[in-house]
CSV table of N, CA and C in Angstrom, one decimal:
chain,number,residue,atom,x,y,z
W,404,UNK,N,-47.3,14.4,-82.7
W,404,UNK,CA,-46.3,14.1,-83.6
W,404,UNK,C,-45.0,14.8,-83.2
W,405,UNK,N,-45.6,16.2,-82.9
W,405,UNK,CA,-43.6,16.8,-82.0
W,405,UNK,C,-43.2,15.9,-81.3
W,406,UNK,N,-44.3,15.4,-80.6
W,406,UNK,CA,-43.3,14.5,-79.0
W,406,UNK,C,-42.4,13.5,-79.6
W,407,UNK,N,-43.2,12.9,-80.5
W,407,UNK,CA,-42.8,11.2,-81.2
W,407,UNK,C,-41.6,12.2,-81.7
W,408,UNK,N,-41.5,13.0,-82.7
W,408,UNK,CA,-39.9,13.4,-83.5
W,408,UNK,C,-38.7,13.9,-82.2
W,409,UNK,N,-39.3,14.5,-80.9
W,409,UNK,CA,-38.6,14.7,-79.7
W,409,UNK,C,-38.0,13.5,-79.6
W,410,UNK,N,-38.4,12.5,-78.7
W,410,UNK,CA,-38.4,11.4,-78.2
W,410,UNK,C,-37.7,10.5,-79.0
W,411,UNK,N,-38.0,10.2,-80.7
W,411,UNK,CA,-36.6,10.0,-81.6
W,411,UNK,C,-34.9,10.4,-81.6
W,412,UNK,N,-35.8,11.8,-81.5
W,412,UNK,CA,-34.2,12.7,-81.4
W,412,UNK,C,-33.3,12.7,-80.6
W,413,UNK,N,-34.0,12.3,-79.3
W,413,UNK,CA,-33.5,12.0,-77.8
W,413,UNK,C,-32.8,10.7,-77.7
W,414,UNK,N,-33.6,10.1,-78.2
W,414,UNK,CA,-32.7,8.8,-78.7
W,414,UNK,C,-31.7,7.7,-79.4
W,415,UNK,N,-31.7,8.4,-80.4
W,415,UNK,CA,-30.1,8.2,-81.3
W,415,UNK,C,-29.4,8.4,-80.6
W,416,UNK,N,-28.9,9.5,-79.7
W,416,UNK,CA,-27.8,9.4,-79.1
W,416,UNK,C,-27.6,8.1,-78.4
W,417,UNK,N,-28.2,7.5,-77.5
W,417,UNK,CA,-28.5,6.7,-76.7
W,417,UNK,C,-27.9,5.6,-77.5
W,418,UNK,N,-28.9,5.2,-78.2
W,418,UNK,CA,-28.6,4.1,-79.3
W,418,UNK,C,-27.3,4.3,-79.8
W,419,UNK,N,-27.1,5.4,-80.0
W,419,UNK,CA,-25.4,5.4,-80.8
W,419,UNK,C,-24.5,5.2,-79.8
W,420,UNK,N,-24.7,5.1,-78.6
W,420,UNK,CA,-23.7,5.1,-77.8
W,420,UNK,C,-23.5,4.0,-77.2
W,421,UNK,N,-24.3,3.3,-77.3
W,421,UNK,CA,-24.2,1.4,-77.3
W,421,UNK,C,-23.7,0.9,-78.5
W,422,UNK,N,-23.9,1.2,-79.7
W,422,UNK,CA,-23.8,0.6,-81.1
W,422,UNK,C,-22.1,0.9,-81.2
W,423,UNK,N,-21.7,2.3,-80.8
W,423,UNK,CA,-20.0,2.6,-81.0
W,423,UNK,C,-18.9,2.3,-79.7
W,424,UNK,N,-19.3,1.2,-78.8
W,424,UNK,CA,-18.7,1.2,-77.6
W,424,UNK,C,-17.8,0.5,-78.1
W,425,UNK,N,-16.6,0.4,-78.1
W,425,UNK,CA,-15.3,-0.3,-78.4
W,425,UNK,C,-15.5,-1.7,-78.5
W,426,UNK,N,-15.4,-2.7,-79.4
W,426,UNK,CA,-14.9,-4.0,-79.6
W,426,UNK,C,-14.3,-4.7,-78.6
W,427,UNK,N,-13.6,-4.1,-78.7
W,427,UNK,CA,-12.0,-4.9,-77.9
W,427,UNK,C,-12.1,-4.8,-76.5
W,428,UNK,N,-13.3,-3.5,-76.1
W,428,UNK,CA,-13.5,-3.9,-74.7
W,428,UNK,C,-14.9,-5.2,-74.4
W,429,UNK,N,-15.7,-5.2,-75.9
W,429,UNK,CA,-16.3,-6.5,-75.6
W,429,UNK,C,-16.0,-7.9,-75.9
W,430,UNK,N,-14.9,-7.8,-76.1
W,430,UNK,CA,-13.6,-8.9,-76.4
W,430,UNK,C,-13.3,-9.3,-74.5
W,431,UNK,N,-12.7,-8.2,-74.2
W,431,UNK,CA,-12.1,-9.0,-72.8
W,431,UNK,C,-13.6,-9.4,-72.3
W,432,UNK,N,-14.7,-8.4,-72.2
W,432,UNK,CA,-15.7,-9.4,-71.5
W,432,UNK,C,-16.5,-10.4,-71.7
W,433,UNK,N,-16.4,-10.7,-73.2
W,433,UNK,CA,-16.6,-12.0,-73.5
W,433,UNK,C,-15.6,-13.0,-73.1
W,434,UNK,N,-14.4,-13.1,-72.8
W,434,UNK,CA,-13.4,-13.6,-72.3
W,434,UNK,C,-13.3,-14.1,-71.0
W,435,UNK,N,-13.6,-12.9,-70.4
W,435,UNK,CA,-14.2,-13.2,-68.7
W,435,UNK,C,-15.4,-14.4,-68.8
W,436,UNK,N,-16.6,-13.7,-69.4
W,436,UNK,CA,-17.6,-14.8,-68.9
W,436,UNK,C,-17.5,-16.1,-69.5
W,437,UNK,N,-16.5,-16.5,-70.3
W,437,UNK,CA,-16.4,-17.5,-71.3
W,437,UNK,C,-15.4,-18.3,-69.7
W,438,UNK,N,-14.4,-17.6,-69.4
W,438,UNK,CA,-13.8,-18.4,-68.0
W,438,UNK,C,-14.4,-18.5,-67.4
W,439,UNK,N,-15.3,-17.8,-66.7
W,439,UNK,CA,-16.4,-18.1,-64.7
W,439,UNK,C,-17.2,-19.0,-66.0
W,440,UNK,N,-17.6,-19.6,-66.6
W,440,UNK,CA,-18.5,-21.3,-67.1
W,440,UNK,C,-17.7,-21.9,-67.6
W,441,UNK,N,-16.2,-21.9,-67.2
W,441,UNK,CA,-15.2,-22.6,-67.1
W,441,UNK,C,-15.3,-23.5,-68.9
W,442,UNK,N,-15.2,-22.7,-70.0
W,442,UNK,CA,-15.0,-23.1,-71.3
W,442,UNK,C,-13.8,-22.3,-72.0
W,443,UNK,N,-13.1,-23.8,-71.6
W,443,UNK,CA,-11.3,-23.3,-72.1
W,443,UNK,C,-11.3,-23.1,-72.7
W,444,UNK,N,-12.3,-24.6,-73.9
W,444,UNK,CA,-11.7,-23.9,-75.8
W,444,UNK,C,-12.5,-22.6,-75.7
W,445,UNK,N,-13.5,-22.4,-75.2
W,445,UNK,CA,-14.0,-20.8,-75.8
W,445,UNK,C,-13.3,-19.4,-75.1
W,446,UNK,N,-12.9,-20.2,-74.0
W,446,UNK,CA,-11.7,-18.6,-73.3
W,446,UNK,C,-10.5,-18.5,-74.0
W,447,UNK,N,-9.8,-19.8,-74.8
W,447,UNK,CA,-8.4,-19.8,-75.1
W,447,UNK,C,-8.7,-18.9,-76.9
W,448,UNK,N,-9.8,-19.1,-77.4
W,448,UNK,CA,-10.6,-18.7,-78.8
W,448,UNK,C,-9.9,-16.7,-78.7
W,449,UNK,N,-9.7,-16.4,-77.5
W,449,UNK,CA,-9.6,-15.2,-77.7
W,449,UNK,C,-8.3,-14.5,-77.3
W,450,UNK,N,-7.4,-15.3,-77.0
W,450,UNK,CA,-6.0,-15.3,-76.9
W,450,UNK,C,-4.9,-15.6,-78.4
W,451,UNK,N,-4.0,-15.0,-78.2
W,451,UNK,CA,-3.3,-14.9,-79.5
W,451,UNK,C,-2.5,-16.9,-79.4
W,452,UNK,N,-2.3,-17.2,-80.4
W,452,UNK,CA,-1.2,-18.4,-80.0
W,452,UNK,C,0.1,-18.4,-79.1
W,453,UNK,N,1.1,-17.1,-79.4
W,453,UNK,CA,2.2,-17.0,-78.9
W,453,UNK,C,1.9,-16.7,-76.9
W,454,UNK,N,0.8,-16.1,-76.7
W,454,UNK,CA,0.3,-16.0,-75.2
W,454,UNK,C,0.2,-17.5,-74.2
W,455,UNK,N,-0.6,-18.2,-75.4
W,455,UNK,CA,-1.2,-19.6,-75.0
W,455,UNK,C,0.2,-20.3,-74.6
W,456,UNK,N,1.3,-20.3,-75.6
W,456,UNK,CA,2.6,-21.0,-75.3
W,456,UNK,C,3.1,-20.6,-74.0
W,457,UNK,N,2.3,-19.1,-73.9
W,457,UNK,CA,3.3,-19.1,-72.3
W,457,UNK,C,2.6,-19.4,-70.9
W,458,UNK,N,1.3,-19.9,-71.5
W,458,UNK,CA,0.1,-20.1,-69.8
W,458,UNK,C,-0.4,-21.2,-70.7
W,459,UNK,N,-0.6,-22.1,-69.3
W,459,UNK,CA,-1.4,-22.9,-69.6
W,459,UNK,C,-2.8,-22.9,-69.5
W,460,UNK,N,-3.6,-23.1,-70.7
W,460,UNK,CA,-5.4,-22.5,-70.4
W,460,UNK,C,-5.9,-22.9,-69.5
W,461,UNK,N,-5.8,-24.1,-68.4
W,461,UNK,CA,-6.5,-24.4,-67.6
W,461,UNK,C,-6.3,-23.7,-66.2
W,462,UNK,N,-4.8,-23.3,-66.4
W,462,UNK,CA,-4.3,-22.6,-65.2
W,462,UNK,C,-4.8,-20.9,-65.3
W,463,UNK,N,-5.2,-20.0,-66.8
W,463,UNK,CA,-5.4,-19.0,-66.9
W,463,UNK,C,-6.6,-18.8,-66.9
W,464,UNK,N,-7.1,-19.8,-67.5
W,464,UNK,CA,-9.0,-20.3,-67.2
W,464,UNK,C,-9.4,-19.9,-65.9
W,465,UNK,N,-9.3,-20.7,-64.6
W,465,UNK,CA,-9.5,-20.4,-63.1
W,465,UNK,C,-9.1,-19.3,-63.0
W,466,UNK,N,-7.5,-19.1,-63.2
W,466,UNK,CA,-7.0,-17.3,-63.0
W,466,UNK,C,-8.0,-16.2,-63.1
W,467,UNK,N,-8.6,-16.4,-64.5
W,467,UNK,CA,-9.5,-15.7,-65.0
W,467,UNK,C,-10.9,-15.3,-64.1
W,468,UNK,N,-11.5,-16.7,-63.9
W,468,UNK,CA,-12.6,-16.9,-63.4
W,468,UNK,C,-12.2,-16.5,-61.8
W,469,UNK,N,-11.2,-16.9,-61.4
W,469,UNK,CA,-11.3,-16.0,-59.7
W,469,UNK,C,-11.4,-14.1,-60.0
W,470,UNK,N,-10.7,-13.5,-60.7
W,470,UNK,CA,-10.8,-12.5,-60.8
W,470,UNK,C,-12.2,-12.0,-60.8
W,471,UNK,N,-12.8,-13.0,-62.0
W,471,UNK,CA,-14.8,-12.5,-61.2
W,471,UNK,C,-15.3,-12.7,-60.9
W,472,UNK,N,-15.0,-14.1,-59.5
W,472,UNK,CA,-15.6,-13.6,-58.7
W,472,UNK,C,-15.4,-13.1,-57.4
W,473,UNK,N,-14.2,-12.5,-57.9
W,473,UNK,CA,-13.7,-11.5,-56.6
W,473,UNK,C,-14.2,-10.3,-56.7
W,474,UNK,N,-14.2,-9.9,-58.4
W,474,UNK,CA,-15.0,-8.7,-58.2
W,474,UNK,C,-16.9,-8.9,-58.7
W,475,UNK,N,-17.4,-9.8,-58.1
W,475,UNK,CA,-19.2,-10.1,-57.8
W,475,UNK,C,-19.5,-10.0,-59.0
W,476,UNK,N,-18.7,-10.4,-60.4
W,476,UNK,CA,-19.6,-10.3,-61.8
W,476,UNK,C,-18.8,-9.8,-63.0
W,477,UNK,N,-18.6,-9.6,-63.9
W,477,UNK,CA,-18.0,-9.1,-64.9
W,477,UNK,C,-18.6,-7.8,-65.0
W,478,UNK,N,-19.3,-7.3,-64.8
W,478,UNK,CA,-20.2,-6.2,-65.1
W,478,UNK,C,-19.2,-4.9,-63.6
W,479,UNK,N,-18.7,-5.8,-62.5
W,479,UNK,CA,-18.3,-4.9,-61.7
W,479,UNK,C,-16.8,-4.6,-62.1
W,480,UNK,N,-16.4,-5.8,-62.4
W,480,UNK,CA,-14.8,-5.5,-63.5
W,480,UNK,C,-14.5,-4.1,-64.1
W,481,UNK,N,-15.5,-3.0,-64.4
W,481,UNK,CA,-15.1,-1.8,-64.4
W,481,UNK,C,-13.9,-1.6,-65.7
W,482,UNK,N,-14.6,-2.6,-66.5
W,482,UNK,CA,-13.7,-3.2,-68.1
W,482,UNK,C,-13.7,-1.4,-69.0
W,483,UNK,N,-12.3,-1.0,-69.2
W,483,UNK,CA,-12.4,0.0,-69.9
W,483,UNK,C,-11.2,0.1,-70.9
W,484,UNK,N,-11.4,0.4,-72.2
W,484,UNK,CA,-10.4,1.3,-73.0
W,484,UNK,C,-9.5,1.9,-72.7
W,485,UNK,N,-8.4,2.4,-72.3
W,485,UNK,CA,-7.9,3.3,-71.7
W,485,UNK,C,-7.2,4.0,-73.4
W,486,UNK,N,-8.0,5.2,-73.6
W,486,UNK,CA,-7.5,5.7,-74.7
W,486,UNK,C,-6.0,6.7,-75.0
W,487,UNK,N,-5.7,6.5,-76.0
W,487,UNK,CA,-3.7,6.3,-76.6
W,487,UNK,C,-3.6,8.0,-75.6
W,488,UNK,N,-4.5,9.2,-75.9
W,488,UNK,CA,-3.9,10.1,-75.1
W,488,UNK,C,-4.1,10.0,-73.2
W,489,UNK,N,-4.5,8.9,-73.0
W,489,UNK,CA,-4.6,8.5,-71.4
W,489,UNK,C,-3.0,7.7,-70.8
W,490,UNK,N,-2.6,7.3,-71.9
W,490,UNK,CA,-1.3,6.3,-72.2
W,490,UNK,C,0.2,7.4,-71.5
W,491,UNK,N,0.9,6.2,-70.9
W,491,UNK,CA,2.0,7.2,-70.8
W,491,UNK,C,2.8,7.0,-72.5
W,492,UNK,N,3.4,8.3,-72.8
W,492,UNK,CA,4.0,8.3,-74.0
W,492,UNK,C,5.1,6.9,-74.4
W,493,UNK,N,5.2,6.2,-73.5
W,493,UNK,CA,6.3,5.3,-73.9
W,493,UNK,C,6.0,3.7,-73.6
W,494,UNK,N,4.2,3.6,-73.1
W,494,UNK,CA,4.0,2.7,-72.3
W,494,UNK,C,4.0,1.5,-73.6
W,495,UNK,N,3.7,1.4,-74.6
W,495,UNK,CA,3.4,0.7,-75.8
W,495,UNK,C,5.3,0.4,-76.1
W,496,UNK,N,5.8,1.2,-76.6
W,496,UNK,CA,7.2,0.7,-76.8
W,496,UNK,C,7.8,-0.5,-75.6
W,497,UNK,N,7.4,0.2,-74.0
W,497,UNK,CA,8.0,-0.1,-72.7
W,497,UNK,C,7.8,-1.5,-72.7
W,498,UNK,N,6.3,-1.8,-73.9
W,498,UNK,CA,6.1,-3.7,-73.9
W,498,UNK,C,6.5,-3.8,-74.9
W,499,UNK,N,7.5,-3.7,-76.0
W,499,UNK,CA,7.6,-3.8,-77.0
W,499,UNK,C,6.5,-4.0,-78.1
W,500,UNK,N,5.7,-3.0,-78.2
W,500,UNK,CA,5.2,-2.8,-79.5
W,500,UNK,C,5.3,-1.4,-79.8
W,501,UNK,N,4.4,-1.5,-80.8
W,501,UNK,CA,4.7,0.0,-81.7
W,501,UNK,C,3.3,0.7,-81.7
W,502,UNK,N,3.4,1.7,-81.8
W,502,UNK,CA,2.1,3.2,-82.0
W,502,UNK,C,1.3,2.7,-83.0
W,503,UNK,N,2.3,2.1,-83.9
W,503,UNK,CA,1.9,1.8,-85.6
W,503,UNK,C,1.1,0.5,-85.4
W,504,UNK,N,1.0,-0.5,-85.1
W,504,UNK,CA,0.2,-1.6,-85.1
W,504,UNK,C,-1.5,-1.6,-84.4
W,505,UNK,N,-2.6,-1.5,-84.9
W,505,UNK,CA,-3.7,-1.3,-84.1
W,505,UNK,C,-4.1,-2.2,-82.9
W,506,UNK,N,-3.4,-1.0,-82.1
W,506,UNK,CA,-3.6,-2.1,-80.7
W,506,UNK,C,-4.8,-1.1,-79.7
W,507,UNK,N,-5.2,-2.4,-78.8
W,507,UNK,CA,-6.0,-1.3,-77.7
W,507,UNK,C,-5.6,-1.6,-76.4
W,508,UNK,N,-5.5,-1.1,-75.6
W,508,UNK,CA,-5.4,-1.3,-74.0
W,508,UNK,C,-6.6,-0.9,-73.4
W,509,UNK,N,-6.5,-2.2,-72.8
W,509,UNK,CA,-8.4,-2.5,-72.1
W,509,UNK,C,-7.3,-2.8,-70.4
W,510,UNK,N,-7.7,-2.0,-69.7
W,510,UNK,CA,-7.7,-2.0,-68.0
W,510,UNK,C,-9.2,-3.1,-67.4
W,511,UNK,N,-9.2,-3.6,-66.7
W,511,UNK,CA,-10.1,-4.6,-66.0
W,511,UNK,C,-9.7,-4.6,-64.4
W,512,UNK,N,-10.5,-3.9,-63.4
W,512,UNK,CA,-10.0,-4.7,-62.1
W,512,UNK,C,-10.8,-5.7,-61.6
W,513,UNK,N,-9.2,-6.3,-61.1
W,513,UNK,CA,-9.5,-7.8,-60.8
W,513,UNK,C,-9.7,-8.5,-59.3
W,514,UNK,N,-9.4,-6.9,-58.2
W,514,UNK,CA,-9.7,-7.3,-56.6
W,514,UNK,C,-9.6,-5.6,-56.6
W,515,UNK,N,-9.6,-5.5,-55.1
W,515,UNK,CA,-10.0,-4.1,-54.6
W,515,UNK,C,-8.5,-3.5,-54.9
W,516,UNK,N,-7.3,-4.4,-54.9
W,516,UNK,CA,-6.3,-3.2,-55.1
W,516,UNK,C,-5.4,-3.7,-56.2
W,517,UNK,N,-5.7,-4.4,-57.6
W,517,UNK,CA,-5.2,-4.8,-58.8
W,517,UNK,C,-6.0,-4.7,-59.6
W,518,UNK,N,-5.7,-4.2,-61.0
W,518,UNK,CA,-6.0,-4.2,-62.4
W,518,UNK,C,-5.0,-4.6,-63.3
W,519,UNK,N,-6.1,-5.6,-64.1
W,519,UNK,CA,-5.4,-6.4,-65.1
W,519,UNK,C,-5.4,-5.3,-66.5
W,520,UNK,N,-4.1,-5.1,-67.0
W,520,UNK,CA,-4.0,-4.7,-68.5
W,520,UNK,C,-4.3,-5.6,-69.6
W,521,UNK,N,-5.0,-5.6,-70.2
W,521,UNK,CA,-5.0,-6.2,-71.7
W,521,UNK,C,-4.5,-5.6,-73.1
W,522,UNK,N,-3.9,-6.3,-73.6
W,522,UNK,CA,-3.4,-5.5,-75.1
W,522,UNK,C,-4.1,-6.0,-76.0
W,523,UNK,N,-4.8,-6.0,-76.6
W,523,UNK,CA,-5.6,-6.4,-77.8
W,523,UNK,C,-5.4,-6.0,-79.1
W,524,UNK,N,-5.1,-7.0,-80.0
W,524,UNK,CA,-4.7,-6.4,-81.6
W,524,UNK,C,-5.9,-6.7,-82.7
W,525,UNK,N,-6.2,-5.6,-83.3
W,525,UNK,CA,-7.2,-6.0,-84.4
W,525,UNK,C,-7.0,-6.5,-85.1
W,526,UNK,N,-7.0,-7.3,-85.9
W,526,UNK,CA,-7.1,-8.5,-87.2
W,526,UNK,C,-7.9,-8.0,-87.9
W,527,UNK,N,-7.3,-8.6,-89.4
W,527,UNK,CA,-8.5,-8.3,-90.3
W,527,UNK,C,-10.1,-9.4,-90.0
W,528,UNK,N,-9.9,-10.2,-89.0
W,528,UNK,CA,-10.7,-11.1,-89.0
W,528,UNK,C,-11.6,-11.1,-87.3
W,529,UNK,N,-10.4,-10.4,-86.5
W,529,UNK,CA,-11.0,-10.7,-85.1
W,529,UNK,C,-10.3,-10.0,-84.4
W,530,UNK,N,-10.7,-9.4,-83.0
W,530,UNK,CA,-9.8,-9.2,-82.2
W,530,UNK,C,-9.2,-9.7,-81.3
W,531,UNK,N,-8.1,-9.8,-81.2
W,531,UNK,CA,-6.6,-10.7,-80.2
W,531,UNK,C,-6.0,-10.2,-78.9
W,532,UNK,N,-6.3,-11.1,-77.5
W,532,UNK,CA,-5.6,-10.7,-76.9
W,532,UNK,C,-4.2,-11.3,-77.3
W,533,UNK,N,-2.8,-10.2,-76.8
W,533,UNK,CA,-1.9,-10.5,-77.4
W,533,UNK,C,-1.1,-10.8,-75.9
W,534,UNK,N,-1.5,-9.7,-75.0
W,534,UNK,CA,-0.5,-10.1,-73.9
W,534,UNK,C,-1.4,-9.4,-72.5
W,535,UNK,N,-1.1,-9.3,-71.6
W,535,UNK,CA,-1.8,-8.9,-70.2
W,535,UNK,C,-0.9,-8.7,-68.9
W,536,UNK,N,-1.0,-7.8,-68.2
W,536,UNK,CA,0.2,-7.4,-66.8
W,536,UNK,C,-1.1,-6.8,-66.1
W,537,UNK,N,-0.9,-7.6,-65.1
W,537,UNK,CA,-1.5,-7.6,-63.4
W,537,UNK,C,-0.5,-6.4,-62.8
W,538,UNK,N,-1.3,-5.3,-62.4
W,538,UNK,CA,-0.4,-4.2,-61.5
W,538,UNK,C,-1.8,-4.0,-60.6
W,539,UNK,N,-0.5,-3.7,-59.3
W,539,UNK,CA,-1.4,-2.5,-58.4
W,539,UNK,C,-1.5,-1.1,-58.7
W,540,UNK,N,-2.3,-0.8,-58.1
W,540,UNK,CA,-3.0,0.4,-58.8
W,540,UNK,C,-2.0,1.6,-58.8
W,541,UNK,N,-1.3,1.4,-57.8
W,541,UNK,CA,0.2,2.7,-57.8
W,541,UNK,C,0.6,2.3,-58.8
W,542,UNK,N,1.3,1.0,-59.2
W,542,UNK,CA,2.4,1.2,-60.3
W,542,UNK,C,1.3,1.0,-61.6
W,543,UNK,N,-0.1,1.1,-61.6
W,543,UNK,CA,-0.7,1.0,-62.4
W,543,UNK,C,-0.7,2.2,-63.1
W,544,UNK,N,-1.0,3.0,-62.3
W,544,UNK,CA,-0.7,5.0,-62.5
W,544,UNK,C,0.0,5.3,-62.8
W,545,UNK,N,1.6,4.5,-62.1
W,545,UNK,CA,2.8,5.1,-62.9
W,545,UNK,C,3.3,5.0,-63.8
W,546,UNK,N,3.0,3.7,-64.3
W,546,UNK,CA,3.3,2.9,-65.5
W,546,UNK,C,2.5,3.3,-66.2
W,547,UNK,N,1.4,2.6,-66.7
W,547,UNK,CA,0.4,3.1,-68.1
W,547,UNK,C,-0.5,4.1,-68.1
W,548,UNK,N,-0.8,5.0,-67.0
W,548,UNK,CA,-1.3,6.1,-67.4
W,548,UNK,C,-0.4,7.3,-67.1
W,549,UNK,N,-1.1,8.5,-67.9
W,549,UNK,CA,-0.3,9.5,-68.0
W,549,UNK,C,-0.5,10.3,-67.0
């Protein structure tokens, strides 16, 4: 009976740490694999409107889907949160938004020497990509992280 209450106890963590993993970073990777099976209405589902007006889905669709398979899978994409104290202090204004609006920045790389930024807004209904910038990894460091 100790082992079985050990082996529980050992566990929750585990479990908690899948159950609290960020949204919004399983937002962009539902996004990815929704592009490599080439399903526009379901890749464009996760884009804000004002984004769509500036790409066309078929052209961001493939965009998308080369990115994984340049990096061999979504899983190698290396998809992370980059959290507000990782941020350079001015990187959120530098794209015009604000501190105040619940946004997240999700990093993804997309070949051996570019990562794609994602801005993601929560809704009361869903999470929104709102906007995205392709950097190499120097101005990627200089720019958005601190």
């Amino acid at each position: 009976m100790k082992h079985l209450i050990l082996l529980i106890a050992m566990s929750v963590p585990l479990f908690l740490a899948g159950c609290l993993s960020p949204n919004s970073v399983q937002v962009v990777n539902d996004m990815y694999e929704a592009a490599l099976m080439e399903e526009e209405e379901n890749t464009a589902s996760y884009f804000s409107e004002a984004y769509l007006e500036a790409y066309q889905i078929e052209e961001l669709t493939n965009e998308l889907a080369e990115d994984v398979r340049n990096m061999h899978g979504v899983h190698m994409m290396n998809i992370t949160l980059i959290h507000d104290r990782e941020l350079q202090d001015n990187y959120l204004e530098s794209i015009g938004l604000s501190a105040e609006q619940d946004i997240h920045v999700i990093a993804a790389q997309t070949d051996e020497q570019e990562v794609m930024v994602w801005i993601i807004e929560r809704g009361h209904t869903q999470y929104t990509i709102i906007d995205g910038e392709r950097y190499d990894f120097d101005t990627y460091n200089d720019i958005v992280l601190d």
